[in-house]
Short mmCIF file of C-alpha atoms in Angstrom, two decimals:
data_model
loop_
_atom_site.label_atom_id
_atom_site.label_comp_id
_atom_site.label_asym_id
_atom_site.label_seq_id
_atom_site.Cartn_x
_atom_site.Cartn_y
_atom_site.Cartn_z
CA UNK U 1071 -3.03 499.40 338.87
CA UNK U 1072 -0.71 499.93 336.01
CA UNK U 1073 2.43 498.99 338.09
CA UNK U 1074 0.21 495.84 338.89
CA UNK U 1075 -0.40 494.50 335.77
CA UNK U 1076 3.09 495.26 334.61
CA UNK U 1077 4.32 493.09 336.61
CA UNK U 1078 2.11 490.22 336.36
CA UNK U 1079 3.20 490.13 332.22
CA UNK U 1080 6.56 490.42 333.66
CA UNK U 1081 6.60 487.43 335.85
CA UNK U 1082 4.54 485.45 333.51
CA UNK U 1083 6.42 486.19 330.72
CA UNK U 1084 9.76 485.13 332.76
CA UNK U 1085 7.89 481.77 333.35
CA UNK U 1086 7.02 480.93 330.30
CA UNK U 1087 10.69 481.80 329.52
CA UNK U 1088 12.51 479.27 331.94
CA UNK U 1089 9.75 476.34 330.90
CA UNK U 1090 11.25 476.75 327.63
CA UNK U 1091 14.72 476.40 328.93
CA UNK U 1092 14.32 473.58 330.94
CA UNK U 1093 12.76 471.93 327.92
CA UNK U 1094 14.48 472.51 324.85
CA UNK U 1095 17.92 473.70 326.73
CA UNK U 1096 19.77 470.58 327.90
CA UNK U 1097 18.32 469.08 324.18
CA UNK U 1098 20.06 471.85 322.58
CA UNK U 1099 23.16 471.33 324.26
CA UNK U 1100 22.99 468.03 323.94
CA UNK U 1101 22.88 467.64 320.25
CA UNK U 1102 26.02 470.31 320.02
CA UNK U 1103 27.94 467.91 321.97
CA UNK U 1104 26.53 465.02 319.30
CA UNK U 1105 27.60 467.28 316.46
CA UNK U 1106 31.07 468.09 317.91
CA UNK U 1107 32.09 464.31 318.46
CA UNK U 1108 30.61 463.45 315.18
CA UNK U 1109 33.50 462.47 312.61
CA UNK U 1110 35.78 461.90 315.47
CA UNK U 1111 36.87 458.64 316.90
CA UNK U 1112 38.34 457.85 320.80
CA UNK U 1113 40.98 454.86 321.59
CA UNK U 1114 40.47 453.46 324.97
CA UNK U 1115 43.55 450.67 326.03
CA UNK U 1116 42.33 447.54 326.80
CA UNK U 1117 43.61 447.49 329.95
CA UNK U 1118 41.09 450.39 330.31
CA UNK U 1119 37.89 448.20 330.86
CA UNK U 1120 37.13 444.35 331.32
CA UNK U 1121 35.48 442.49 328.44
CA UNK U 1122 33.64 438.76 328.18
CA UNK U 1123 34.93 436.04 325.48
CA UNK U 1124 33.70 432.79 324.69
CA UNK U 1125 36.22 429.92 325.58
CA UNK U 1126 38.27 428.17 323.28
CA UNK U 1127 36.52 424.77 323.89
CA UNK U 1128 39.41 423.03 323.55
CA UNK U 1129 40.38 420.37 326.57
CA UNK U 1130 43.08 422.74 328.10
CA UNK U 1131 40.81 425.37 327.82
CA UNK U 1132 38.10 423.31 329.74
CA UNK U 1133 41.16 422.07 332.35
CA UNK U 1134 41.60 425.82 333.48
CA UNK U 1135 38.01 426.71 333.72
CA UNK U 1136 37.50 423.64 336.10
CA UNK U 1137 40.95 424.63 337.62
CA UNK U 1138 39.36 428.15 338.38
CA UNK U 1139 36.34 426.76 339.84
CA UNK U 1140 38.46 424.94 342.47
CA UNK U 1141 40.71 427.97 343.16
CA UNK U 1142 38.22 430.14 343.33
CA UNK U 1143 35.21 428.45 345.17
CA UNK U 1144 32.74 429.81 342.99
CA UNK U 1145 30.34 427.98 341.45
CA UNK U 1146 28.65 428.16 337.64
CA UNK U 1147 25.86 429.83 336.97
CA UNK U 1148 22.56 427.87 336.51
CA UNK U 1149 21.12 429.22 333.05
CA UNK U 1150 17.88 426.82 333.12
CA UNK U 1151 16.42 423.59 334.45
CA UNK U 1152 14.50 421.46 332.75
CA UNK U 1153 12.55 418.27 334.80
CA UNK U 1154 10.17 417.28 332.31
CA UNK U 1155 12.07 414.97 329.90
CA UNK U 1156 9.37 416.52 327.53
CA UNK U 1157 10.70 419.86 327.56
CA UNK U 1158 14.46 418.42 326.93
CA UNK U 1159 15.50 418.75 322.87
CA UNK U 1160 15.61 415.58 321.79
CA UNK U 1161 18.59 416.58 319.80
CA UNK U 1162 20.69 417.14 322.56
CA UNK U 1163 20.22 413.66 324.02
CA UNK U 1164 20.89 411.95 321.39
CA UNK U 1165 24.18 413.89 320.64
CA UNK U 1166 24.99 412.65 324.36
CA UNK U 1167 24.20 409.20 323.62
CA UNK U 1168 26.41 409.13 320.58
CA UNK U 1169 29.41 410.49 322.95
CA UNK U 1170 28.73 408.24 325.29
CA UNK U 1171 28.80 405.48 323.03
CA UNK U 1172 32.28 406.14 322.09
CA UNK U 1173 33.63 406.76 325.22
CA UNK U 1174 32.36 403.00 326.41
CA UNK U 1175 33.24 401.66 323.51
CA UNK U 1176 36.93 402.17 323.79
CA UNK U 1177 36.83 401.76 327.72
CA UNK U 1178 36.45 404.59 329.37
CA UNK U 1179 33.75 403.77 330.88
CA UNK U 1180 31.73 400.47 331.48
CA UNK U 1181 29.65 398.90 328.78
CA UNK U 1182 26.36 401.40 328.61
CA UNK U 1183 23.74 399.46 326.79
CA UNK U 1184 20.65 397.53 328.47
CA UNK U 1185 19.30 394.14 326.78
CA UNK U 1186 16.13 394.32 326.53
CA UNK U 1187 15.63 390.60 325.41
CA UNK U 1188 16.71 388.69 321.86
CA UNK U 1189 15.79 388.43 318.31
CA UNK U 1190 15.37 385.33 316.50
CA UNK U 1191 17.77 385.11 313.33
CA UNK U 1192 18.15 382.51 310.71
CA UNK U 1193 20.75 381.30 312.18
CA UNK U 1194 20.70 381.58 316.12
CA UNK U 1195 19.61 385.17 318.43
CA UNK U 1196 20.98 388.82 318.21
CA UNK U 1197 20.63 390.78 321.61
CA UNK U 1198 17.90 393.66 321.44
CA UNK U 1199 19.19 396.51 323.36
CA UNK U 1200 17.07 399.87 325.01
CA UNK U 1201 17.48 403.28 323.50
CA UNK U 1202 18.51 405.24 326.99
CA UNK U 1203 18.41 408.04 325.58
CA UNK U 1204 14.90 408.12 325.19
CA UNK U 1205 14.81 407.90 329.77
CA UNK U 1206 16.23 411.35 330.31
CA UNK U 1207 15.44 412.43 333.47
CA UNK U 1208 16.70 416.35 333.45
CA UNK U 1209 19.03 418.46 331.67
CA UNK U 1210 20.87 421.62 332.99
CA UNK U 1211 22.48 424.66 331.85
CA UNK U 1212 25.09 426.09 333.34
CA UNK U 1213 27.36 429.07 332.37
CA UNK U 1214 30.75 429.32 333.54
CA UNK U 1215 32.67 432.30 333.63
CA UNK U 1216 36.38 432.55 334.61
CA UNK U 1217 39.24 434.58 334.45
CA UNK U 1218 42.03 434.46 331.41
CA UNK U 1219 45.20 433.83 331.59
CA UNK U 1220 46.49 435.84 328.57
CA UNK U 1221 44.38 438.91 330.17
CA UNK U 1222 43.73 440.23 333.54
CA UNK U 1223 40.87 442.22 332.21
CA UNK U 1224 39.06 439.38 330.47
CA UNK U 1225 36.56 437.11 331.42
CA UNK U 1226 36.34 433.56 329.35
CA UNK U 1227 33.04 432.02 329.52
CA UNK U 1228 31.96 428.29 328.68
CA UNK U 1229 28.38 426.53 328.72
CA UNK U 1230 27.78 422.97 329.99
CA UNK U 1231 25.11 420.34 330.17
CA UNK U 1232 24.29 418.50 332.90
CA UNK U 1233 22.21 415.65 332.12
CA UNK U 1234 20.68 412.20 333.62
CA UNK U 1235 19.52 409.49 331.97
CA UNK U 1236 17.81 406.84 333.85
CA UNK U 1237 14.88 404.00 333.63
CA UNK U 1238 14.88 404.00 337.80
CA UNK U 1239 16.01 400.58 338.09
CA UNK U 1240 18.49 398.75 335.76
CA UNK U 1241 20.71 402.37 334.90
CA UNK U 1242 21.75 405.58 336.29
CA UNK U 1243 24.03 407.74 333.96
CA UNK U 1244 25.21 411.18 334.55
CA UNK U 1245 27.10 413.30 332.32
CA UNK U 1246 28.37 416.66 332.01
CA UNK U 1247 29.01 418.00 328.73
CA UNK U 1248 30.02 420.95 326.80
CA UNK U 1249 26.84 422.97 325.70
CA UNK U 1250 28.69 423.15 322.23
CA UNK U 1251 30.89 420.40 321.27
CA UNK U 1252 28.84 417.74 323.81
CA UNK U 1253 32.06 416.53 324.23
CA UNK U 1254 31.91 414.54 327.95
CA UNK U 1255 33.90 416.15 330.72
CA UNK U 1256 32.51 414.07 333.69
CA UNK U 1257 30.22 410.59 333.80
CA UNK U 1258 28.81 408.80 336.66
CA UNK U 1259 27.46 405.29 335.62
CA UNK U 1260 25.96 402.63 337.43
CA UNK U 1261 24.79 399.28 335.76
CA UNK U 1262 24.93 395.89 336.19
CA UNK U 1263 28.07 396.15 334.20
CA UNK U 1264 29.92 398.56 336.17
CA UNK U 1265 29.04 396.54 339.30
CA UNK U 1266 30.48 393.22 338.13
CA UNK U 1267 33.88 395.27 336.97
CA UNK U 1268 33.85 396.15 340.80
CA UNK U 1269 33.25 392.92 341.71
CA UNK U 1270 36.11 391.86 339.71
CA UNK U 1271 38.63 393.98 341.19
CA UNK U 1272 37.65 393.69 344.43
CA UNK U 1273 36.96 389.77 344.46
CA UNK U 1274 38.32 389.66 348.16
CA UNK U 1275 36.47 385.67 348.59
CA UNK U 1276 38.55 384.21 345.74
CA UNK U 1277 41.78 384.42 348.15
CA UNK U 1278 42.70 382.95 351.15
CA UNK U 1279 46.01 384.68 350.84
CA UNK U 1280 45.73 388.59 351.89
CA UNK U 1281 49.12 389.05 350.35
CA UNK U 1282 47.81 387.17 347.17
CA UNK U 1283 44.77 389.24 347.24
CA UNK U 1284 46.27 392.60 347.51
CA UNK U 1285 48.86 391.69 345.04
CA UNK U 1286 45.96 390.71 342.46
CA UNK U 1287 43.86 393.95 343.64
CA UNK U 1288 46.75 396.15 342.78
CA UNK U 1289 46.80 394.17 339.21
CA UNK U 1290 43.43 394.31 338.65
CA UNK U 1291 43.20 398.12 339.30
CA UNK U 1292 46.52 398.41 337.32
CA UNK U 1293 45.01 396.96 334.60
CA UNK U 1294 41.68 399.05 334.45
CA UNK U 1295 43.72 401.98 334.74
CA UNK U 1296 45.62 401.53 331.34
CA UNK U 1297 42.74 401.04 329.67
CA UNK U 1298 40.92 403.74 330.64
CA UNK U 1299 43.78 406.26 329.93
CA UNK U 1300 44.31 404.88 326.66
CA UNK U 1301 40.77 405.55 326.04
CA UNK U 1302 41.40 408.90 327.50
CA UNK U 1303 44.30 409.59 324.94
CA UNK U 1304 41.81 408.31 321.60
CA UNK U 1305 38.59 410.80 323.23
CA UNK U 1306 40.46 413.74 324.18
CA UNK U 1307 43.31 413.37 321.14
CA UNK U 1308 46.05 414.11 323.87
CA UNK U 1309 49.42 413.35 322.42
CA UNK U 1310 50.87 411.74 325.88
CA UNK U 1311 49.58 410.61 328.96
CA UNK U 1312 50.79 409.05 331.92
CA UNK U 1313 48.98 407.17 334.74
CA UNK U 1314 49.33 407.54 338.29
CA UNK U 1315 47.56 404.09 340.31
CA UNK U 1316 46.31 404.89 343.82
CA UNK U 1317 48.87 402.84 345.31
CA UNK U 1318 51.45 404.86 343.32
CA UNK U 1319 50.26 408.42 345.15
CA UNK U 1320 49.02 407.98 348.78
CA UNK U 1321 47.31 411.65 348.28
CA UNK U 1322 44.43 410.28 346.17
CA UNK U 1323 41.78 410.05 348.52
CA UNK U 1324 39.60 406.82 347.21
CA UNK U 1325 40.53 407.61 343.68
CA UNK U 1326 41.19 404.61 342.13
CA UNK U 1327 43.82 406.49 339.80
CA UNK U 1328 44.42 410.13 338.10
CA UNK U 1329 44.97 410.43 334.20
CA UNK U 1330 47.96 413.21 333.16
CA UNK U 1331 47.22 414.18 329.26
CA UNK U 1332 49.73 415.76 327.83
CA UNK U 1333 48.87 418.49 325.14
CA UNK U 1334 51.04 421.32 323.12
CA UNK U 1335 51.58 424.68 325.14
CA UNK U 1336 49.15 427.44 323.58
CA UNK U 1337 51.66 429.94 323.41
CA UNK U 1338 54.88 427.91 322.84
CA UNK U 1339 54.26 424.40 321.25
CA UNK U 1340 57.51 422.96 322.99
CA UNK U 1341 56.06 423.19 326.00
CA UNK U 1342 53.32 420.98 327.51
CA UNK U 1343 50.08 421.41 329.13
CA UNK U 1344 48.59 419.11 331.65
CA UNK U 1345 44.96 418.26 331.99
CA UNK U 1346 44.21 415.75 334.85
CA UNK U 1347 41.39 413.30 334.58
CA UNK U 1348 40.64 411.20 337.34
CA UNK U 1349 38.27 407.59 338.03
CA UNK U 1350 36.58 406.60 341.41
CA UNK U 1351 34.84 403.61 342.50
CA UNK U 1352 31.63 404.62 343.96
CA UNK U 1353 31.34 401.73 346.67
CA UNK U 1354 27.74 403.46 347.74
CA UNK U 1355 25.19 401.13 345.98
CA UNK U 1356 22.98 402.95 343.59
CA UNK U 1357 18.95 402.22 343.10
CA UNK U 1358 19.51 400.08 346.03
CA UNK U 1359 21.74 397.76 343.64
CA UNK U 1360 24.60 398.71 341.80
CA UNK U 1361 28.11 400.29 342.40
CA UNK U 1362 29.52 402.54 339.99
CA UNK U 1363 32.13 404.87 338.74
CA UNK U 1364 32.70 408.35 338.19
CA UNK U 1365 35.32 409.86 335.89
CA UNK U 1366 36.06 413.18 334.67
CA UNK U 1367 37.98 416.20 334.78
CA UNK U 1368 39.56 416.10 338.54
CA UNK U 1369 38.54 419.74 339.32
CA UNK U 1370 35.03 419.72 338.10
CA UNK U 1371 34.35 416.03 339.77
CA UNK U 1372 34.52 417.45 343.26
CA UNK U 1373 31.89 420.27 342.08
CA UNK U 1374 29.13 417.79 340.69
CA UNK U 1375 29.35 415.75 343.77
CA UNK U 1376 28.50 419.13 346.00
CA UNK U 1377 26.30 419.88 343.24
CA UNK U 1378 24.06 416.20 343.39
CA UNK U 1379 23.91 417.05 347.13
CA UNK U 1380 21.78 420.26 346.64
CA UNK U 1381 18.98 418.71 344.48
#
């Protein structure tokens, strides 16, 4: 009976024993491992482990994140969607609107605003013209994450807007911007104004003579295209440009013409880097009445149109 009960206090004491170990041990251990490294500092390469940076935001930057969508099929990231116009910051839109604004105003794209009627003034009538801004349909936000060229092992990352404005019959504006800077890296307008600059270029009736016409047409185009990479150069303060007319590069595909801005290389200023920019008629009539245009950043243009054809 003895024996017995000796070895019950044996067992149970050898239980209670490894409870405690299995408790307090690996804590125990653990803080001498804490108190050992404490004091002491490790160096780990960089080429050791891959690390996320915001983008520059400058236009070369944003011309090699749009590059890297096209080379790498991939798309950016949708943050957040927002289809009530009352949930969009009214901040932002305006912001747009101002950019906008000055990108039409020097040419870049057609004339934006919408009379809304006239004013009567001492000494005649003053147009009165609609705040668009106020019809925003949705806004966006996308994050975009692509690969550096200074280092394999980072990861550059910009945020963009992608907004619509429109009253559902005499506008349609589309615009993608930089979540930061709102600075405009693609538009897609239709208006009566952009459909009468169409009409212009492409005023096939007014000639009898198709050598005329397509002399004229090439003018016309010519013409449009000068002024729109001059108002490239002002918006995007490039320091060259050149412009390449669709009947100067057989490869354009419907693109009425391609932009080249020159800017200073990042890493040696005699060197130049090339952003592309290009402008297409949109001959498919929009809200059942107007053609329109779409410009922007040639890489990223081909994503927003596969992008309007999942919504």
């Amino acid at each position: 009976m003895k024996r017995q009960n000796g070895f019950f206090w044996v067992c149970l004491a050898g239980t209670v024993l490894l409870a405690i170990g299995v408790v307090f041990l690996p804590r125990y251990f653990s803080r001498s491992l804490d108190m050992r490294s404490i004091g002491q500092v490790e160096v780990t390469g960089r080429d050791g482990f891959s690390f996320l940076e915001a983008g520059s935001n400058d236009v070369p930057g944003a011309a090699r994140a749009f590059q890297y969508l096209e080379k790498s099929g991939e798309n950016p990231m949708l943050i957040t969607s927002m289809e009530e116009p009352s949930q969009i910051d009214r901040e932002l839109a305006e912001k747009v609107y101002y950019e906008a604004s000055v990108i039409s105003d020097w040419g870049m794209v057609p004339w934006l605003q919408i009379e809304q009627g006239y004013q009567e003034v001492y000494d005649g009538k003053i147009p009165l013209y609609m705040d668009w801004s106020e019809h925003v349909k949705f806004a966006r936000y996308y994050s975009l994450t692509y690969e550096s060229p200074e280092n394999p092992n980072k990861k550059e990352m910009m945020n963009l807007w992608y907004l619509r404005f429109s009253d559902n019959e005499n506008f349609d504006y589309y615009f993608i911007v930089n979540a930061i800077t709102c600075q405009i890296y693609y538009a897609e307008i239709y208006n009566l104004y952009s459909e009468d600059m169409i009409r212009s270029i492409y005023a096939e009736n007014a000639y009898t003579d198709r050598t005329k016409y397509v002399t004229e047409l090439h003018t016309r185009e010519t013409e449009l295209g000068y002024m729109f990479m001059d108002a490239c150069v002002n918006y995007y303060e490039a320091y060259g440009s050149e412009y390449i007319s669709q009947a100067g590069l057989s490869t354009l595909n419907k693109k009425m013409g391609i932009v080249i801005l020159y800017f200073p290389g990042a890493e040696e200023p005699d060197t130049n880097q090339h952003v592309y920019i290009e402008i297409k008629v949109n001959e498919e009539p929009h809200l059942g009445a107007y053609r329109g245009f779409s410009i922007g950043f040639q890489d990223l243009a081909g994503w927003v149109r596969s992008l309007q054809e999942q919504f």
